C-alpha cells in the first residue's frame, strides 16, 4: 500500500521547497497531510497539484500517518517527534534534537542508506545543511581513499536562517542600494541600516549585506559556534569515522540560497586530482565543475534551485601530503534540507511496497 505522509512545518522556507520536491518526484504516497502551528492552520497550500488545508499540530493529526517529516525548531521537535513516533509514524526529523542520539540514525542516502532501517525509536535524523552540502562528495572520496581530516570554511546563505534570514538580506540590500559611498568607512553599513531599518530585528549578529559574518548558530563551549560543532560531530557519525579530525569556521555571506564550503581534506593514501575527478564524476548526485582556465567552477548563483552537490577548484595541497583542497556548493534548502529528508522518506516508503 502507499503510505500516508505528513509534512510538519509545511509553511516554512524548507516546507515550501519540500512541497515542491514531493510534487516533482515519483509519487509514492497515499494521503498527504500538511501540518503547521495554530498560526498557519487553515491556510490552503498546494502539493501534487492538489489544494490542501494546513492542519494544526495536535497529537491526533498523526493518527493514520506512516511517515512524518518534521522541519521545525529544535524545541518543537523535542516535544512533538516522540508524540508522532508513539502514534506509529516513522519520523524523519530535520532538527538538531536527535541527530547525535546513538539510537537515532543520521542518514545521507548516498553515504549510509542502510542506517535508515536501524531506528529503535522510530526516528531518523537528517543532517544540518552545512554538513549535507559536502557529504555526497566527501562520502564518495572517503569510500575509496579513507578520510582522516577535514578543515572547512563555510560560506552560508541567509536562507539557512529561514524565511526571516532571506527577508533580512533583501531588506538590507534595498536599504543600501544606490548609495555609492557605502562600505568605505568603518561602521557606515551598520549606521545606514539603523537609519533605514530602525529596530527591525535581524537573525544575524552583524549586517549581512556588503559584509561577511563569521558566525552561524549559537555559542558553544570554547567560543565555537553550534554550526561548527555540528559539522564535526555529524560528519563523524554519517561517515562512521568516530575519530575523524575536523575543524571548521562557519561564515554567513550575502547569498540568498546555496551554501558553499572550502574544504581541505586529508586521506589515508595519496590521492591525485585525477583520482578525485574520476570518483566524483562517477558519483550519481555529484557534478564536477572544474575548469578554472575557462572560468568553470561552482558558484551559488549558478547552481541554486538544483539538486546535486557541485565540486570545483580541486587541487592537490602543495605542502600537505595526501591532501586535496576543493570548493563545494549545494542548495541548502534542497539537498541541504528538503531533498535529503524526501530521499530518506523514499527509503522508508519502499518498506511499504
Ligand atoms: C544555517 N545550517 O545555515 C543552518 C540551518 N540549519 O543557519
Short mmCIF file of C-alpha atoms and ligand atoms in Angstrom, two decimals:
data_model
loop_
_atom_site.label_atom_id
_atom_site.label_comp_id
_atom_site.label_asym_id
_atom_site.label_seq_id
_atom_site.Cartn_x
_atom_site.Cartn_y
_atom_site.Cartn_z
CA UNK A 1 0.00 0.00 0.00
CA UNK A 2 1.00 3.61 -0.36
CA UNK A 3 1.99 5.18 2.98
CA UNK A 4 0.35 8.30 4.39
CA UNK A 5 2.80 11.19 4.67
CA UNK A 6 2.64 14.21 6.96
CA UNK A 7 4.80 17.30 6.48
CA UNK A 8 5.23 19.17 9.74
CA UNK A 9 6.40 22.76 9.28
CA UNK A 10 4.84 22.87 5.83
CA UNK A 11 4.74 26.67 5.63
CA UNK A 12 8.42 27.45 6.39
CA UNK A 13 11.31 28.04 3.97
CA UNK A 14 12.15 24.33 3.84
CA UNK A 15 8.47 23.29 3.94
CA UNK A 16 7.83 25.26 0.76
CA UNK A 17 10.70 23.52 -1.05
CA UNK A 18 9.56 20.20 0.41
CA UNK A 19 6.09 20.55 -1.17
CA UNK A 20 7.75 21.30 -4.48
CA UNK A 21 10.09 18.30 -4.21
CA UNK A 22 7.34 15.88 -3.14
CA UNK A 23 5.25 17.11 -6.09
CA UNK A 24 8.00 16.60 -8.64
CA UNK A 25 9.45 13.22 -7.59
CA UNK A 26 7.89 9.78 -8.06
CA UNK A 27 4.53 9.77 -6.25
CA UNK A 28 4.95 7.14 -3.55
CA UNK A 29 2.34 8.35 -1.10
CA UNK A 30 -1.36 7.87 -0.46
CA UNK A 31 -2.76 10.74 1.57
CA UNK A 32 -0.55 13.73 2.32
CA UNK A 33 -1.22 15.93 5.34
CA UNK A 34 0.25 19.41 5.70
CA UNK A 35 0.72 20.39 9.33
CA UNK A 36 1.90 23.61 10.97
CA UNK A 37 1.45 25.73 14.08
CA UNK A 38 -2.01 27.09 15.01
CA UNK A 39 -0.99 30.40 13.39
CA UNK A 40 -0.76 28.82 9.93
CA UNK A 41 -3.55 26.27 10.31
CA UNK A 42 -6.38 26.81 7.82
CA UNK A 43 -4.10 28.14 5.05
CA UNK A 44 -4.51 26.45 1.69
CA UNK A 45 -1.31 25.19 0.09
CA UNK A 46 -0.65 23.04 -2.94
CA UNK A 47 1.11 19.72 -3.11
CA UNK A 48 0.97 17.28 -6.09
CA UNK A 49 -1.28 19.87 -7.74
CA UNK A 50 -3.95 19.48 -5.04
CA UNK A 51 -5.11 22.22 -2.68
CA UNK A 52 -4.70 21.06 0.91
CA UNK A 53 -5.81 22.79 4.09
CA UNK A 54 -2.96 23.11 6.59
CA UNK A 55 -3.86 21.27 9.78
CA UNK A 56 -2.87 22.30 13.28
CA UNK A 57 -0.12 20.36 15.05
CA UNK A 58 -2.00 18.16 17.56
CA UNK A 59 -1.40 14.55 18.71
CA UNK A 60 -4.45 13.40 16.72
CA UNK A 61 -3.06 14.73 13.45
CA UNK A 62 -0.62 11.77 13.48
CA UNK A 63 -3.38 9.16 13.56
CA UNK A 64 -3.00 7.02 10.45
CA UNK A 65 0.27 8.73 9.46
CA UNK A 66 3.00 6.29 8.35
CA UNK A 67 5.82 8.75 7.67
CA UNK A 68 6.16 12.22 9.22
CA UNK A 69 8.80 14.67 8.03
CA UNK A 70 9.48 17.38 10.61
CA UNK A 71 11.08 20.69 9.75
CA UNK A 72 10.51 22.75 12.87
CA UNK A 73 12.72 24.38 15.53
CA UNK A 74 14.64 22.07 17.90
CA UNK A 75 12.32 22.63 20.84
CA UNK A 76 9.22 21.85 18.78
CA UNK A 77 10.83 18.62 17.56
CA UNK A 78 11.82 17.72 21.13
CA UNK A 79 8.16 17.79 22.15
CA UNK A 80 6.37 16.55 19.05
CA UNK A 81 8.67 13.98 17.39
CA UNK A 82 8.21 11.46 20.25
CA UNK A 83 4.43 12.01 20.09
CA UNK A 84 4.38 11.25 16.36
CA UNK A 85 6.62 8.19 16.84
CA UNK A 86 4.43 6.90 19.68
CA UNK A 87 1.42 7.15 17.41
CA UNK A 88 3.16 4.87 14.93
CA UNK A 89 4.73 7.22 12.38
CA UNK A 90 8.31 6.77 11.23
CA UNK A 91 9.65 10.26 11.87
CA UNK A 92 12.26 11.94 9.70
CA UNK A 93 13.49 14.87 11.72
CA UNK A 94 15.42 17.83 10.34
CA UNK A 95 16.14 19.44 13.70
CA UNK A 96 19.32 19.09 15.73
CA UNK A 97 17.49 17.49 18.65
CA UNK A 98 18.05 13.79 17.94
CA UNK A 99 20.97 13.81 15.50
CA UNK A 100 23.64 12.68 17.94
CA UNK A 101 21.39 10.24 19.84
CA UNK A 102 23.04 6.81 19.39
CA UNK A 103 19.58 5.26 18.92
CA UNK A 104 18.77 7.59 16.04
CA UNK A 105 20.43 7.05 12.66
CA UNK A 106 21.73 10.16 10.87
CA UNK A 107 21.25 9.42 7.20
CA UNK A 108 22.55 10.69 3.89
CA UNK A 109 21.16 8.25 1.31
CA UNK A 110 24.28 8.40 -0.89
CA UNK A 111 26.54 7.55 2.05
CA UNK A 112 24.77 5.36 4.64
CA UNK A 113 21.33 4.35 3.30
CA UNK A 114 21.37 1.06 5.25
CA UNK A 115 21.33 3.02 8.54
CA UNK A 116 17.71 4.02 7.92
CA UNK A 117 16.48 0.54 8.95
CA UNK A 118 18.19 0.64 12.33
CA UNK A 119 15.77 3.02 14.10
CA UNK A 120 14.77 1.63 17.52
CA UNK A 121 12.92 4.84 18.41
CA UNK A 122 11.17 5.10 15.06
CA UNK A 123 13.13 8.30 14.43
CA UNK A 124 15.62 9.02 11.64
CA UNK A 125 17.53 12.30 11.65
CA UNK A 126 18.66 14.25 8.63
CA UNK A 127 21.84 16.34 9.00
CA UNK A 128 22.34 20.07 9.19
CA UNK A 129 22.51 21.76 5.80
CA UNK A 130 26.15 22.77 6.25
CA UNK A 131 27.22 19.15 6.75
CA UNK A 132 24.95 17.99 3.93
CA UNK A 133 26.44 20.44 1.47
CA UNK A 134 29.62 18.36 1.26
CA UNK A 135 28.55 14.86 2.33
CA UNK A 136 27.81 13.25 -1.04
CA UNK A 137 31.22 14.34 -2.31
CA UNK A 138 33.20 13.56 0.82
CA UNK A 139 31.44 10.19 1.23
CA UNK A 140 32.44 9.16 -2.29
CA UNK A 141 36.08 10.16 -1.75
CA UNK A 142 36.16 8.53 1.70
CA UNK A 143 34.90 5.23 0.34
CA UNK A 144 37.98 4.84 -1.82
CA UNK A 145 40.73 6.82 -0.12
CA UNK A 146 39.86 6.83 3.60
CA UNK A 147 39.25 10.29 5.02
CA UNK A 148 41.39 11.33 8.01
CA UNK A 149 40.90 15.09 8.42
CA UNK A 150 38.67 17.91 7.26
CA UNK A 151 39.46 21.59 7.63
CA UNK A 152 36.47 23.58 6.41
CA UNK A 153 35.43 27.20 5.96
CA UNK A 154 31.75 27.68 5.14
CA UNK A 155 30.10 30.46 3.16
CA UNK A 156 26.49 30.09 4.32
CA UNK A 157 23.43 31.53 2.65
CA UNK A 158 20.96 33.61 4.64
CA UNK A 159 18.02 31.27 3.95
CA UNK A 160 19.76 28.86 6.36
CA UNK A 161 18.21 31.13 8.98
CA UNK A 162 14.75 30.59 7.45
CA UNK A 163 12.34 32.97 5.77
CA UNK A 164 13.45 35.72 8.18
CA UNK A 165 17.05 35.34 7.00
CA UNK A 166 16.19 35.90 3.35
CA UNK A 167 13.83 38.77 4.22
CA UNK A 168 16.58 40.48 6.16
CA UNK A 169 19.12 40.35 3.31
CA UNK A 170 16.55 41.65 0.81
CA UNK A 171 15.67 44.48 3.22
CA UNK A 172 19.31 45.37 3.81
CA UNK A 173 20.17 45.36 0.11
CA UNK A 174 17.16 47.56 -0.64
CA UNK A 175 18.12 49.94 2.17
CA UNK A 176 21.69 50.31 0.93
CA UNK A 177 21.14 50.21 -2.84
CA UNK A 178 22.07 53.28 -4.81
CA UNK A 179 24.47 54.74 -2.25
CA UNK A 180 27.88 54.53 -3.90
CA UNK A 181 29.66 55.86 -0.83
CA UNK A 182 28.64 52.92 1.33
CA UNK A 183 31.15 50.34 2.53
CA UNK A 184 34.15 52.63 2.64
CA UNK A 185 34.09 53.81 6.26
CA UNK A 186 34.12 51.65 9.39
CA UNK A 187 30.59 51.19 10.68
CA UNK A 188 28.86 53.04 7.84
CA UNK A 189 26.83 49.98 6.75
CA UNK A 190 25.60 49.44 10.32
CA UNK A 191 24.70 53.12 10.65
CA UNK A 192 22.86 53.26 7.33
CA UNK A 193 20.86 50.15 8.23
CA UNK A 194 19.98 51.58 11.63
CA UNK A 195 18.74 54.76 9.93
CA UNK A 196 16.74 52.98 7.25
CA UNK A 197 15.51 49.84 9.04
CA UNK A 198 15.41 51.14 12.60
CA UNK A 199 14.83 48.39 15.12
CA UNK A 200 13.76 45.73 12.61
CA UNK A 201 15.11 42.55 14.12
CA UNK A 202 17.82 40.66 12.25
CA UNK A 203 18.59 36.96 12.68
CA UNK A 204 22.26 37.87 12.16
CA UNK A 205 24.61 39.49 14.69
CA UNK A 206 26.01 41.99 12.14
CA UNK A 207 24.99 43.47 8.79
CA UNK A 208 25.00 40.73 6.17
CA UNK A 209 24.66 42.94 3.07
CA UNK A 210 28.04 44.24 1.85
CA UNK A 211 29.61 42.10 4.55
CA UNK A 212 30.55 38.62 5.75
CA UNK A 213 29.73 37.49 9.30
CA UNK A 214 31.98 34.91 10.96
CA UNK A 215 29.15 33.43 12.98
CA UNK A 216 26.34 30.92 12.41
CA UNK A 217 24.25 29.32 15.12
CA UNK A 218 24.56 29.63 18.88
CA UNK A 219 27.54 29.89 21.23
CA UNK A 220 29.09 26.62 22.40
CA UNK A 221 31.99 25.86 24.77
CA UNK A 222 35.37 27.24 23.81
CA UNK A 223 33.93 30.00 21.61
CA UNK A 224 32.76 27.58 18.91
CA UNK A 225 29.54 28.26 17.01
CA UNK A 226 26.97 25.47 17.02
CA UNK A 227 27.22 25.13 13.23
CA UNK A 228 30.94 24.34 13.54
CA UNK A 229 30.36 21.69 16.20
CA UNK A 230 27.53 20.15 14.16
CA UNK A 231 29.75 19.90 11.12
CA UNK A 232 32.33 17.98 13.15
CA UNK A 233 30.02 15.63 15.05
CA UNK A 234 27.66 14.91 12.18
CA UNK A 235 30.46 14.22 9.67
CA UNK A 236 31.93 11.67 12.08
CA UNK A 237 28.60 9.91 12.60
CA UNK A 238 27.50 9.81 8.93
CA UNK A 239 30.86 8.66 7.62
CA UNK A 240 31.31 6.22 10.51
CA UNK A 241 34.71 7.66 11.46
CA UNK A 242 34.48 8.43 15.19
CA UNK A 243 37.98 9.90 15.32
CA UNK A 244 37.78 11.98 12.13
CA UNK A 245 39.68 15.20 12.78
CA UNK A 246 37.52 18.17 11.85
CA UNK A 247 37.96 21.90 12.31
CA UNK A 248 35.51 24.38 10.84
CA UNK A 249 34.83 28.11 10.68
CA UNK A 250 31.28 28.95 9.66
CA UNK A 251 30.61 32.27 7.96
CA UNK A 252 27.38 33.88 6.78
CA UNK A 253 27.60 35.59 3.38
CA UNK A 254 25.18 37.75 1.38
CA UNK A 255 23.78 34.88 -0.68
CA UNK A 256 20.07 34.03 -0.52
CA UNK A 257 20.27 30.26 -1.01
CA UNK A 258 23.11 27.71 -1.51
CA UNK A 259 25.82 27.05 0.99
CA UNK A 260 29.43 26.82 -0.16
CA UNK A 261 32.35 25.19 1.61
CA UNK A 262 36.10 25.45 1.10
CA UNK A 263 37.36 22.03 2.16
CA UNK A 264 40.91 20.85 2.93
CA UNK A 265 40.63 17.07 3.12
CA UNK A 266 43.38 14.66 4.15
CA UNK A 267 43.22 10.98 3.23
CA UNK A 268 44.91 7.78 4.37
CA UNK A 269 46.55 7.33 0.98
CA UNK A 270 47.94 9.54 -1.74
CA UNK A 271 45.14 10.91 -3.90
CA UNK A 272 45.58 12.90 -7.09
CA UNK A 273 43.32 15.47 -8.70
CA UNK A 274 42.65 12.95 -11.47
CA UNK A 275 41.58 10.35 -8.88
CA UNK A 276 39.19 12.84 -7.30
CA UNK A 277 37.74 13.76 -10.71
CA UNK A 278 37.21 10.11 -11.57
CA UNK A 279 35.46 9.32 -8.28
CA UNK A 280 33.32 12.46 -8.15
CA UNK A 281 32.31 12.21 -11.80
CA UNK A 282 31.10 8.66 -11.12
CA UNK A 283 29.08 9.73 -8.06
CA UNK A 284 25.47 9.97 -9.29
CA UNK A 285 24.47 13.08 -7.31
CA UNK A 286 27.75 15.00 -7.67
CA UNK A 287 28.54 17.34 -10.54
CA UNK A 288 32.16 18.32 -11.15
CA UNK A 289 32.58 21.89 -12.45
CA UNK A 290 36.32 22.22 -12.52
CA UNK A 291 37.92 24.03 -15.44
CA UNK A 292 39.30 27.24 -13.93
CA UNK A 293 41.17 28.10 -17.13
CA UNK A 294 37.76 28.64 -18.71
CA UNK A 295 36.16 30.17 -15.63
CA UNK A 296 34.32 26.98 -14.75
CA UNK A 297 33.71 26.42 -11.03
CA UNK A 298 30.56 26.25 -8.95
CA UNK A 299 29.04 29.44 -7.54
CA UNK A 300 25.81 29.69 -5.54
CA UNK A 301 24.21 31.96 -8.13
CA UNK A 302 24.77 29.37 -10.85
CA UNK A 303 23.53 26.28 -9.03
CA UNK A 304 20.75 27.47 -6.70
CA UNK A 305 17.46 25.63 -7.12
CA UNK A 306 19.07 22.40 -8.29
CA UNK A 307 19.65 19.10 -6.54
CA UNK A 308 23.28 17.96 -7.00
CA UNK A 309 26.36 18.68 -4.94
CA UNK A 310 28.74 20.70 -7.11
CA UNK A 311 32.51 20.42 -6.74
CA UNK A 312 35.24 22.51 -8.30
CA UNK A 313 38.68 24.03 -7.70
CA UNK A 314 40.06 20.56 -6.95
CA UNK A 315 43.75 20.97 -6.18
CA UNK A 316 46.47 18.82 -4.68
CA UNK A 317 47.58 20.56 -1.49
CA UNK A 318 51.12 21.77 -2.13
CA UNK A 319 52.51 21.40 1.38
CA UNK A 320 50.32 18.66 2.88
CA UNK A 321 50.72 15.01 1.87
CA UNK A 322 47.63 13.01 0.84
CA UNK A 323 45.50 16.17 0.91
CA UNK A 324 43.19 17.91 -1.52
CA UNK A 325 41.65 21.36 -1.47
CA UNK A 326 38.28 21.81 -3.12
CA UNK A 327 35.21 24.04 -3.23
CA UNK A 328 31.70 22.65 -2.84
CA UNK A 329 28.29 24.24 -3.41
CA UNK A 330 24.90 22.77 -2.50
CA UNK A 331 21.42 24.24 -2.28
CA UNK A 332 20.83 24.39 1.47
CA UNK A 333 17.04 24.18 1.11
CA UNK A 334 17.11 21.25 -1.34
CA UNK A 335 19.88 18.67 -0.71
CA UNK A 336 20.72 20.57 2.46
CA UNK A 337 17.24 20.05 3.87
CA UNK A 338 14.08 19.07 2.00
CA UNK A 339 15.60 16.80 -0.64
CA UNK A 340 17.64 14.72 1.81
CA UNK A 341 14.55 14.29 4.00
CA UNK A 342 12.46 13.35 0.94
CA UNK A 343 15.09 10.81 -0.13
CA UNK A 344 15.04 9.25 3.35
CA UNK A 345 11.23 9.17 3.19
CA UNK A 346 11.52 7.32 -0.13
CA UNK A 347 13.74 4.68 1.52
CA UNK A 348 11.10 4.25 4.25
CA UNK A 349 8.22 4.27 1.72
CA UNK A 350 9.91 1.40 -0.12
CA UNK A 351 9.37 -0.71 3.01
CA UNK A 352 5.60 -0.41 2.46
CA UNK A 353 5.77 -1.69 -1.13
C1 LIG B 1 22.07 27.70 8.85
N1 LIG B 1 22.73 25.42 8.89
O1 LIG B 1 22.56 27.83 7.73
C2 LIG B 1 21.79 26.38 9.39
C3 LIG B 1 20.38 25.99 9.14
N2 LIG B 1 20.05 24.77 9.76
O2 LIG B 1 21.78 28.65 9.56
#
